[in-house]
GROMACS .gro file of N, CA and C in nm:
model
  174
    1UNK      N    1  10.481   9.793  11.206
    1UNK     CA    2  10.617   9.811  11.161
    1UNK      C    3  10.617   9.832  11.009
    2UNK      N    4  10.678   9.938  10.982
    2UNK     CA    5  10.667   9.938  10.833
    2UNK      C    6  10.810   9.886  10.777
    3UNK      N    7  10.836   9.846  10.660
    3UNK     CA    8  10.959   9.778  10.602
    3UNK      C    9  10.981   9.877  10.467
    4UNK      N   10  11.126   9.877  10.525
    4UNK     CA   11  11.198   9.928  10.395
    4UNK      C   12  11.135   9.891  10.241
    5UNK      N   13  11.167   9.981  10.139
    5UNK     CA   14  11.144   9.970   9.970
    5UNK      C   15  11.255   9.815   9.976
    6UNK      N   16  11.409   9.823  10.034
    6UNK     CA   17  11.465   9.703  10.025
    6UNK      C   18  11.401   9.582  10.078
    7UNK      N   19  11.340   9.607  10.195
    7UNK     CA   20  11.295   9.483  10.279
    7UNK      C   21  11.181   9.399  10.202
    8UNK      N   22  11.073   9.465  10.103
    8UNK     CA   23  11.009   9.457  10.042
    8UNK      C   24  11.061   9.365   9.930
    9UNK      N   25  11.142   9.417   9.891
    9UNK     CA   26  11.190   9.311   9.729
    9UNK      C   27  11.301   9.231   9.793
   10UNK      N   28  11.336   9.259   9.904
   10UNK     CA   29  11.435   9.098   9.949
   10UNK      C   30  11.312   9.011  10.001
   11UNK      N   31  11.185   9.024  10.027
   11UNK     CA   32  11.111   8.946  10.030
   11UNK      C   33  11.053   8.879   9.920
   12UNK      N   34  11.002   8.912   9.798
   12UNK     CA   35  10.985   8.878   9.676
   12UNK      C   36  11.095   8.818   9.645
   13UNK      N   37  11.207   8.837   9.673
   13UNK     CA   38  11.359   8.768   9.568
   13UNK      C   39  11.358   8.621   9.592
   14UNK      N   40  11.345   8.637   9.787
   14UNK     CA   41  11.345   8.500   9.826
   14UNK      C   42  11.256   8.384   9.819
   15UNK      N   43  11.113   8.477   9.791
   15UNK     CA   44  11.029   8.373   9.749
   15UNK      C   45  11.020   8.377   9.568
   16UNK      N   46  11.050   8.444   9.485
   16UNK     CA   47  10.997   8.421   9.313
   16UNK      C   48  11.058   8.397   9.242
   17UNK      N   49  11.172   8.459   9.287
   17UNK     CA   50  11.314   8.443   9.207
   17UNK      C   51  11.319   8.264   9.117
   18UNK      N   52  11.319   8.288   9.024
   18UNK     CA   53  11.339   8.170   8.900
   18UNK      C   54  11.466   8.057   8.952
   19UNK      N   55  11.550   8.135   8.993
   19UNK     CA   56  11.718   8.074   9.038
   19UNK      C   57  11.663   7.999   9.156
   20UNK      N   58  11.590   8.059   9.266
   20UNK     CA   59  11.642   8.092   9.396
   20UNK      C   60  11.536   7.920   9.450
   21UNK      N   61  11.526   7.874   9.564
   21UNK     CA   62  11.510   7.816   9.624
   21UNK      C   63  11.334   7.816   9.702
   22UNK      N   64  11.308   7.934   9.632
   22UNK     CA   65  11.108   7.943   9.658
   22UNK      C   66  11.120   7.920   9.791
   23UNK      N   67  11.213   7.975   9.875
   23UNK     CA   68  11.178   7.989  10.021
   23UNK      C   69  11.035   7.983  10.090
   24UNK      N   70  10.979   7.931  10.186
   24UNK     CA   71  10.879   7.899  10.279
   24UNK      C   72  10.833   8.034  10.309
   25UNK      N   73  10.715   8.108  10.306
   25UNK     CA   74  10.660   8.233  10.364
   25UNK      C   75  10.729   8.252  10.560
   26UNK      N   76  10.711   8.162  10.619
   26UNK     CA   77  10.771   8.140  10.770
   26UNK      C   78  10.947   8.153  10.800
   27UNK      N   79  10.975   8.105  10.668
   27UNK     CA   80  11.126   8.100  10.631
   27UNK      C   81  11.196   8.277  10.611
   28UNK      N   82  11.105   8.308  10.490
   28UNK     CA   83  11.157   8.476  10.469
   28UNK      C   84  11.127   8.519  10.601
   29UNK      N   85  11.014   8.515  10.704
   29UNK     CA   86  10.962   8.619  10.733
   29UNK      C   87  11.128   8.632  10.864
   30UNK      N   88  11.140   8.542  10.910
   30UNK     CA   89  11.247   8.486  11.003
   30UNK      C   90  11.398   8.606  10.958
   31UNK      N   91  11.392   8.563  10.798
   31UNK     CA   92  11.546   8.601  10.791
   31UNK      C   93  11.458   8.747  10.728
   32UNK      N   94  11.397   8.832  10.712
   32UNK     CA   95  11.369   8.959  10.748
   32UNK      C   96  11.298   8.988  10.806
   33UNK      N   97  11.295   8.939  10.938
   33UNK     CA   98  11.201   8.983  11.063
   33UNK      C   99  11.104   9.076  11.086
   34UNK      N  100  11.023   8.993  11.018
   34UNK     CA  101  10.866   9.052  10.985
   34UNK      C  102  10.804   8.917  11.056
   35UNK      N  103  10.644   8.927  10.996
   35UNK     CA  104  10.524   8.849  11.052
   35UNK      C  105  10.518   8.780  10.906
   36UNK      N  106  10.468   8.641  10.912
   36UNK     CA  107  10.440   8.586  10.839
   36UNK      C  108  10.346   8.581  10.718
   37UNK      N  109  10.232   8.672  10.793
   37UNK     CA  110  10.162   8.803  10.700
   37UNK      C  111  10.227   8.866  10.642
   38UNK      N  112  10.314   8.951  10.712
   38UNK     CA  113  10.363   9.024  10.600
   38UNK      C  114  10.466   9.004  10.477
   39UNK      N  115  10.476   8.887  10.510
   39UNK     CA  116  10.545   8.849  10.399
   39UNK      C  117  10.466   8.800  10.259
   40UNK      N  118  10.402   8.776  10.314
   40UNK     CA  119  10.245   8.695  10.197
   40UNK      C  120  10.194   8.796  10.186
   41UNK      N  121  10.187   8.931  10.225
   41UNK     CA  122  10.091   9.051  10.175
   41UNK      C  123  10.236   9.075  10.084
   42UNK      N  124  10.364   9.129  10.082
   42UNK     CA  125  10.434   9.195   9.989
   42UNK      C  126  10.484   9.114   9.856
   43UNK      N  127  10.455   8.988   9.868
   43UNK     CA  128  10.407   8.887   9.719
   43UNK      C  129  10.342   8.890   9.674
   44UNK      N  130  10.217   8.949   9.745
   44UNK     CA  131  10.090   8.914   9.676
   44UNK      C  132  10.047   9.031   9.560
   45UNK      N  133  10.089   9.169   9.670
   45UNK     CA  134  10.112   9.306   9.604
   45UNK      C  135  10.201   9.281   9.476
   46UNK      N  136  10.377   9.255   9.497
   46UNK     CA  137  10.407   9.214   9.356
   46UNK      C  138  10.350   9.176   9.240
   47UNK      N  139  10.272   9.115   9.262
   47UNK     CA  140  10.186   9.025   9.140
   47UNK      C  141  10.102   9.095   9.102
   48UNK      N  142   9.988   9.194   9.162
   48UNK     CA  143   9.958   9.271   9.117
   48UNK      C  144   9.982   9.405   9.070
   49UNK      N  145  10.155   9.425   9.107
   49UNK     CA  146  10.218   9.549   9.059
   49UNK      C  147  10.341   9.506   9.114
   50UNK      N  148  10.438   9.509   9.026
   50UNK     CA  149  10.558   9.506   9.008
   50UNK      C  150  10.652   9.584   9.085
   51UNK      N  151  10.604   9.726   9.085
   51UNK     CA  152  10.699   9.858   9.118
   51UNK      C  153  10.621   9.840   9.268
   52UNK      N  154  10.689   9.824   9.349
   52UNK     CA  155  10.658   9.810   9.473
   52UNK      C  156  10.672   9.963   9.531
   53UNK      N  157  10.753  10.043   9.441
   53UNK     CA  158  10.789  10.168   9.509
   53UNK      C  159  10.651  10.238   9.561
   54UNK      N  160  10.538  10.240   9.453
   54UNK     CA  161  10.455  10.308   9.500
   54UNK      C  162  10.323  10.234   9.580
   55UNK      N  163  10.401  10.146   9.638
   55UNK     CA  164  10.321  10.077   9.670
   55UNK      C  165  10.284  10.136   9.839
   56UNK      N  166  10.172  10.128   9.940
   56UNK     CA  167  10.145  10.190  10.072
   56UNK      C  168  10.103  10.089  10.116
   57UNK      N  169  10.119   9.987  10.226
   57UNK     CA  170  10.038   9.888  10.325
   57UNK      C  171   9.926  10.013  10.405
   58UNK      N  172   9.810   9.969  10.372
   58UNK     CA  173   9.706  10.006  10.479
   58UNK      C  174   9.704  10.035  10.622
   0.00000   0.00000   0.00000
């Protein structure tokens, strides 16, 4: 399943965000219905690049 450019940074928001509540990896993946992997792969990517736009999952 591939995820939206949005689905991508509403995943980062919910987990990095300074404000926000550092949501549980099991927690995001739920409220954007993904795999729990994939939620920990599109954080992890963040960190090593910001602009997610050009970013491609394997």
């Amino acid at each position: 399943m591939e995820l939206s450019l949005e689905k991508q940074y509403e995943i980062v928001f919910l987990r990095e965000h300074p404000a926000g509540l550092k949501f549980s990896f099991g927690f995001i993946a739920k409220q954007v219905r993904c795999s729990k992997s994939t939620a920990i792969y599109w954080v992890k990517r963040y960190h090593e690049n910001q602009d997610l736009s050009t970013s491609e999952r394997p």
